Coordinates of C-alpha atoms in Angstrom, one line a residue:
Chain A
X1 CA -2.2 -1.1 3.5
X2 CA -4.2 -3.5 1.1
X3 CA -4.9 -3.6 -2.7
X4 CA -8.0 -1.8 -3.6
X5 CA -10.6 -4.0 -4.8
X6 CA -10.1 -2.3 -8.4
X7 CA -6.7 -4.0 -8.1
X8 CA -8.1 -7.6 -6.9
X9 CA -10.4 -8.0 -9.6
X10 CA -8.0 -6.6 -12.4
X11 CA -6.0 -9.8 -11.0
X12 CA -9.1 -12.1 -11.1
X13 CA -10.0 -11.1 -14.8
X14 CA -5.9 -11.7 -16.0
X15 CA -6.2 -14.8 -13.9
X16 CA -9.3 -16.0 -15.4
X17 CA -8.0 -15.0 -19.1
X18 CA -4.2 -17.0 -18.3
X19 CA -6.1 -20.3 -17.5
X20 CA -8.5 -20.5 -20.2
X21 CA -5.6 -20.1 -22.8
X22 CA -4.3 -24.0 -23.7
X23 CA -1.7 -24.7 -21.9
X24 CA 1.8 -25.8 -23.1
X25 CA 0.9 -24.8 -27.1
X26 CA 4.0 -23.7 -29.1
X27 CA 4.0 -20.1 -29.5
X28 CA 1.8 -18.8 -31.3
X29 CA -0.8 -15.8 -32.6
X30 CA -2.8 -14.5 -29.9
X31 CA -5.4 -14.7 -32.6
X32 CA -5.9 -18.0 -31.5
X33 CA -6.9 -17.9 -28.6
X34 CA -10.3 -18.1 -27.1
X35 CA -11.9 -15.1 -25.8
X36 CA -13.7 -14.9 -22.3
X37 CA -16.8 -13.0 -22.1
X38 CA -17.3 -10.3 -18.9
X39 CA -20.9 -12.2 -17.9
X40 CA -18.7 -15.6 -17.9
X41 CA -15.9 -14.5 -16.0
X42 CA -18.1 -12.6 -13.5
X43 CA -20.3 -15.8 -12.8
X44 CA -17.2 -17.8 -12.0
X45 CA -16.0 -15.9 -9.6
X46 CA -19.5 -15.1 -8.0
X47 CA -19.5 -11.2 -8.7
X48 CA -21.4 -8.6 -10.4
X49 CA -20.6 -8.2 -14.3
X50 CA -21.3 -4.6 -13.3
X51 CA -17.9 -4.5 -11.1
X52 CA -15.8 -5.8 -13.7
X53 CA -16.5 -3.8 -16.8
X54 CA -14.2 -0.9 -14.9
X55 CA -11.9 -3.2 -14.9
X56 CA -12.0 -4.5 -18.5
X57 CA -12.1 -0.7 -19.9
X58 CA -8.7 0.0 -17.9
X59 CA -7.3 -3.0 -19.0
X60 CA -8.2 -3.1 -22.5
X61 CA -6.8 0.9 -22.5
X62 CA -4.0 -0.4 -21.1
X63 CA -3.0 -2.9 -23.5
X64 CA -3.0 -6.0 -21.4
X65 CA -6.0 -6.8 -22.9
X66 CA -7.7 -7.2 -26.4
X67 CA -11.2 -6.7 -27.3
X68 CA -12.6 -8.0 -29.7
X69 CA -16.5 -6.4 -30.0
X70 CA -19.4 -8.2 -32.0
X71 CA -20.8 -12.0 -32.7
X72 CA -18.7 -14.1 -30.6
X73 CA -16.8 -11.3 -29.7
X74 CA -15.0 -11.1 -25.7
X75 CA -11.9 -10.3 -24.2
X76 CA -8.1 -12.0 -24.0
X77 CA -4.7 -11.4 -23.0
X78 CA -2.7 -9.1 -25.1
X79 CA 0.4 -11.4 -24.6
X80 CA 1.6 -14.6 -23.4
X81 CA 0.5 -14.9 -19.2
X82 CA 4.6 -15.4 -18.7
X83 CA 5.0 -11.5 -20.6
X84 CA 2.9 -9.9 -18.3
X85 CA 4.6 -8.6 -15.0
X86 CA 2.7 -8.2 -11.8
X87 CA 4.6 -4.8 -10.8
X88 CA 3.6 -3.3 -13.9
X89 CA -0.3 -5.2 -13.8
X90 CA -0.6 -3.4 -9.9
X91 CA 0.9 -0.4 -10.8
X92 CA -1.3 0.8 -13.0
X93 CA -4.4 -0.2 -11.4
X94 CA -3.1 1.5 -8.4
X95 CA -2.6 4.5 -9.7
X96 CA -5.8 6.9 -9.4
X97 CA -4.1 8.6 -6.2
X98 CA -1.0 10.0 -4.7
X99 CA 0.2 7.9 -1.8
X100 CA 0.3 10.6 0.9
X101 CA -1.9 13.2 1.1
X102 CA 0.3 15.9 0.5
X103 CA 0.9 14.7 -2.8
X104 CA -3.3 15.3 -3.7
X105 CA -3.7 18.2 -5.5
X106 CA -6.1 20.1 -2.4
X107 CA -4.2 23.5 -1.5
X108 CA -3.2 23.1 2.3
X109 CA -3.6 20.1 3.3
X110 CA -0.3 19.1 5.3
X111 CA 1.2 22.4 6.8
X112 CA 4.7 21.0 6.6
X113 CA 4.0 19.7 3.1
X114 CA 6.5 22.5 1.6
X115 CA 9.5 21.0 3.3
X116 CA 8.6 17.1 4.4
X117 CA 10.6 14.4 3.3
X118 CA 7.6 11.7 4.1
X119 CA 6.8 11.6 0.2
X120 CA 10.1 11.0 -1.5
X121 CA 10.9 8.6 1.2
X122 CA 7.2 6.7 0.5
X123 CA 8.3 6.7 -3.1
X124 CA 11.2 5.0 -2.6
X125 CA 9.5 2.3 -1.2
X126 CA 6.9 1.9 -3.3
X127 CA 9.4 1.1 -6.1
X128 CA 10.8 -1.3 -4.0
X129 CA 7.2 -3.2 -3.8
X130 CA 6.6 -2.7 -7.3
X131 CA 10.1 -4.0 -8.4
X132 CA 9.9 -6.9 -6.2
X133 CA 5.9 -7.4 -7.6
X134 CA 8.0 -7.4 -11.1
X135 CA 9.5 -10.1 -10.4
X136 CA 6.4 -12.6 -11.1
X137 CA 4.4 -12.7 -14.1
X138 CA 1.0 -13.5 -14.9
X139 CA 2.3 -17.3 -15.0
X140 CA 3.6 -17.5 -11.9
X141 CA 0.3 -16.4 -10.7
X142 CA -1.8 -19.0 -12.4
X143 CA 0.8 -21.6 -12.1
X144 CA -1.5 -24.2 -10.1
X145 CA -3.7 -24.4 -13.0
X146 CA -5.6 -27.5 -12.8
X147 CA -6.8 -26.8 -9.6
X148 CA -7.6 -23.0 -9.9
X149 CA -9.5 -23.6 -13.0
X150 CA -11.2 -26.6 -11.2
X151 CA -12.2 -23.5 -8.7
X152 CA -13.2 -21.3 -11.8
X153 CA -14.5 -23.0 -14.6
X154 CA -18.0 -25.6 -15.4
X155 CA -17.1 -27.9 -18.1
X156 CA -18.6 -25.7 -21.0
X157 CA -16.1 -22.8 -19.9
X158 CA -12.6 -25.1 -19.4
X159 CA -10.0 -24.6 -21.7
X160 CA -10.4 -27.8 -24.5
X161 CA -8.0 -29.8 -26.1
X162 CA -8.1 -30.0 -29.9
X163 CA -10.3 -33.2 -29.9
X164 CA -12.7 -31.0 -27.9
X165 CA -12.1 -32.8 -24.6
X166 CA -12.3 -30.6 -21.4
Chain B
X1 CA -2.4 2.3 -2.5
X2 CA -1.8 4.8 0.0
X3 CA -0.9 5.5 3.5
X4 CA -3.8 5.4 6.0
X5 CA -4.9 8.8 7.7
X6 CA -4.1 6.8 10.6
X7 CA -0.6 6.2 9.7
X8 CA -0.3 9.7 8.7
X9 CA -1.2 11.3 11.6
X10 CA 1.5 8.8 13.5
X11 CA 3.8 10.4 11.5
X12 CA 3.1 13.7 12.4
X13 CA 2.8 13.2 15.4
X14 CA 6.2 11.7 15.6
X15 CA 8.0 14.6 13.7
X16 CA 6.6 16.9 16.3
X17 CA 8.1 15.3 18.9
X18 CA 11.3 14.9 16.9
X19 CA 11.3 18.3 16.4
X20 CA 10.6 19.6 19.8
X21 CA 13.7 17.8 21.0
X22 CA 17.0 19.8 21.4
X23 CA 19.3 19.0 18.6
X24 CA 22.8 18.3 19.0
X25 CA 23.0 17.5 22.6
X26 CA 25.3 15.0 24.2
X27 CA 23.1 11.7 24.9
X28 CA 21.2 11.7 28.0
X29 CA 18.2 10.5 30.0
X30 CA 14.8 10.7 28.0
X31 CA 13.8 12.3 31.5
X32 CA 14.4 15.5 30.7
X33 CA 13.0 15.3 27.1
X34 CA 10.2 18.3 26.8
X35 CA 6.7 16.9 26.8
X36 CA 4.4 18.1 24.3
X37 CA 0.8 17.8 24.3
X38 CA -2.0 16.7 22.2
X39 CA -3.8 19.4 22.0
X40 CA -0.2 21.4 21.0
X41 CA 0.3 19.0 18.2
X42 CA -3.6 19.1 16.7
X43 CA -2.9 23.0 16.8
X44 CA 0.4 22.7 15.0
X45 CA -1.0 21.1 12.1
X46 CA -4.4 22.3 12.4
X47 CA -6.1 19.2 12.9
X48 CA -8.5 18.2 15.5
X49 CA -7.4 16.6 19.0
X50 CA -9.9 13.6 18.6
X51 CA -8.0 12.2 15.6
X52 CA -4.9 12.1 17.1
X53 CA -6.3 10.8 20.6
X54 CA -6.2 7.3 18.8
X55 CA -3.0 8.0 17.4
X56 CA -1.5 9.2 20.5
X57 CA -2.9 5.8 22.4
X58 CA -1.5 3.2 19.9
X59 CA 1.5 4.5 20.1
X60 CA 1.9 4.2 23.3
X61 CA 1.1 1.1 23.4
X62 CA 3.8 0.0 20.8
X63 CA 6.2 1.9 22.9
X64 CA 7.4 4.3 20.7
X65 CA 6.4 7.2 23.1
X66 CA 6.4 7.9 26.6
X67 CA 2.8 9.6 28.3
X68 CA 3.1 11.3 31.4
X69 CA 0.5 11.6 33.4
X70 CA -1.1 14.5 35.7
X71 CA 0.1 18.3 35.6
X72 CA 2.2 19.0 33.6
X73 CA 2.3 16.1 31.6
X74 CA 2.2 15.0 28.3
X75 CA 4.3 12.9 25.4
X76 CA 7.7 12.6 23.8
X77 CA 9.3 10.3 22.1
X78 CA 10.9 6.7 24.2
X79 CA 14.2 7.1 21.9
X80 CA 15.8 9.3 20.1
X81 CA 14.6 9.6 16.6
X82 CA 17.6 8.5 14.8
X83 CA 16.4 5.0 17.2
X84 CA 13.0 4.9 15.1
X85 CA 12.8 3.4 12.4
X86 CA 10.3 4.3 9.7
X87 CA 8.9 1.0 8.8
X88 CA 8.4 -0.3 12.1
X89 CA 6.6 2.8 12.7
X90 CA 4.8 2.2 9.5
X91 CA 4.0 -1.8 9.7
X92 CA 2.3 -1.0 13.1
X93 CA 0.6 1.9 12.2
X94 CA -0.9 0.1 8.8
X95 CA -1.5 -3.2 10.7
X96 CA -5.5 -3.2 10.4
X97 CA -6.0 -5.5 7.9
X98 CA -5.2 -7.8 5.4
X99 CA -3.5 -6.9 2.2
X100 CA -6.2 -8.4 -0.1
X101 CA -9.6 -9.8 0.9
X102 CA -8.5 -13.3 1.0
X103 CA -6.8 -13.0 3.7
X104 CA -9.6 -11.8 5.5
X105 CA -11.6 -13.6 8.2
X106 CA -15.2 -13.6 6.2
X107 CA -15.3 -17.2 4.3
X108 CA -15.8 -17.4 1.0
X109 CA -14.7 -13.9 -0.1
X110 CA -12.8 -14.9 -3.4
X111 CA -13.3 -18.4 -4.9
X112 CA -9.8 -19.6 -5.6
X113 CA -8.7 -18.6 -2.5
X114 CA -7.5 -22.0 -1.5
X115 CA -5.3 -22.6 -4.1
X116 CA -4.1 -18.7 -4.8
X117 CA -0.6 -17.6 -4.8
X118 CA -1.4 -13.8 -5.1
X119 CA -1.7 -13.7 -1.2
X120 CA 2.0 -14.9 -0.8
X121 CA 3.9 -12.7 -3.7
X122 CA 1.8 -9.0 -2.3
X123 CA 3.1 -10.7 1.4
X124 CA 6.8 -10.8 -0.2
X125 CA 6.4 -7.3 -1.4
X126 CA 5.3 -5.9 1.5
X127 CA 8.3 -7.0 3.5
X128 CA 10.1 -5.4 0.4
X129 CA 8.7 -1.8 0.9
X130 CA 8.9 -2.2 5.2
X131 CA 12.8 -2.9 4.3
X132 CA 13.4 0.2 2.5
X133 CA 11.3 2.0 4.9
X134 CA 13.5 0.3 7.5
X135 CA 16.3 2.5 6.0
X136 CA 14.9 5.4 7.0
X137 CA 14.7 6.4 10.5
X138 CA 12.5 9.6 12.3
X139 CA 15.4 11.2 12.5
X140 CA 15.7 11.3 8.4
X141 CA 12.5 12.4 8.1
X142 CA 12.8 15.7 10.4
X143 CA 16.2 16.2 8.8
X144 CA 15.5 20.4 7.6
X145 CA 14.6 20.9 11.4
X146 CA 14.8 25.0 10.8
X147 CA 11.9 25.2 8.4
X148 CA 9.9 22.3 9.4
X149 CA 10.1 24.0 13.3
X150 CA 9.3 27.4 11.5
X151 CA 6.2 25.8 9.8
X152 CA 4.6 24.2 13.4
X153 CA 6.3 26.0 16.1
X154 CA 4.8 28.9 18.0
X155 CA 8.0 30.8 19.9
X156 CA 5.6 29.4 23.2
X157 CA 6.5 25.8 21.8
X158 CA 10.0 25.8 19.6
X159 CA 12.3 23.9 21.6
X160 CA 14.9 26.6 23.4
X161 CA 18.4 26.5 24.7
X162 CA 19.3 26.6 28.3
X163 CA 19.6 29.9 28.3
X164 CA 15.5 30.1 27.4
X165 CA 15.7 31.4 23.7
X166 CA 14.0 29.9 21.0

């Protein structure tokens, strides 16, 4: 079993938004901080802008994201990188398909479907993966910072400091 | 995510021969477990014989079923299905790749690869869905014998008592 590769790059865009927020700053409005543009975080990472807008649509319908459109407009987490749980993050970009085929809505196709136990027992474990996936946030991801965004960012894209020092 | 076809079909292949066995008898030699064969199965479920050739050979080779050979022959299962358990059944059926792309053998597939912890926490959970699969064994999984046999038996194939009912 792997990730899909709608799940991989809803991880690289949360990434790419937790380690361009300032570190360490005392809470405060997400207001503040600085938006990330789609054609930006594409070029960091070396992939289409094309792939990623997908992404960005489900996560901004989600509510992990905000939007903000226009001028100077882009994209940001909708909370703090340590409020955002992986489970939840994975479940929902996992979830355009049952996990068995008997599950799928085409008449027929398991015979034993009617009486199998295969599907609640797959469910079960499932939660389990998702409940031990809730047990890291977004921060825990990203938690190597200076060298991830050493990976990720030029110096016009790093997250500055308030003298404007990258 | 979801179960491979693959994985699937070792999963039905396995509930067949679950099913074909006698229930309730007094442990004995596998020796005089019926053999089914593939060509019985594929009709069962009305699948094709080719998908479950591949099937049929890996799990061979894992051990998990017995092939006989010549007239006469065919497959059952190397212990008794309350012996299987699901996950180990499941980790080798799924094992054809990596979980995410990183962990794959092209270089230079994600960027921040190196420095990534999102390889080690979808590892963790992993092992945290094949342990609650691990709780289930084949047995569990054929446990409404009557109607799954009355969904994929012929009366040429249900298993019969010595006196030659089905």
């Amino acid at each position: 079993m792997r990730i899909t590769t709608f799940t991989d790059y809803t991880l690289r865009v949360l990434m790419y938004l937790a380690l361009k927020e300032k570190p360490n700053e005392p809470s405060e409005s997400r207001e503040s901080v600085a938006l990330a543009t789609i054609p930006e975080i594409a070029a960091a990472y070396g992939i289409s802008s094309n792939h990623l807008m997908k992404v960005v649509h489900h996560l901004a319908r989600t509510g992990t994201i905000e939007s903000i459109r226009g001028k100077g407009g882009g994209i940001r987490l909708a909370a703090a990188p340590d409020q955002i749980r992986l489970g939840q993050v994975i479940r929902a970009s996992e979830s355009n398909g049952p996990i068995v085929e008997c599950l799928g809505e085409e008449p027929g196709v398991c015979k034993i479907a009617p009486v199998c136990r295969l599907a609640n027992i797959l469910g079960t474990a499932f939660e389990a993966l998702y409940a031990s996936l809730d047990q890291y946030t977004l921060a825990d991801l990203t938690r190597q910072s200076k060298p991830l965004q050493g990976l990720l960012f030029s110096t016009s894209t790093a997250p500055t400091t308030k003298r404007g020092k990258s």
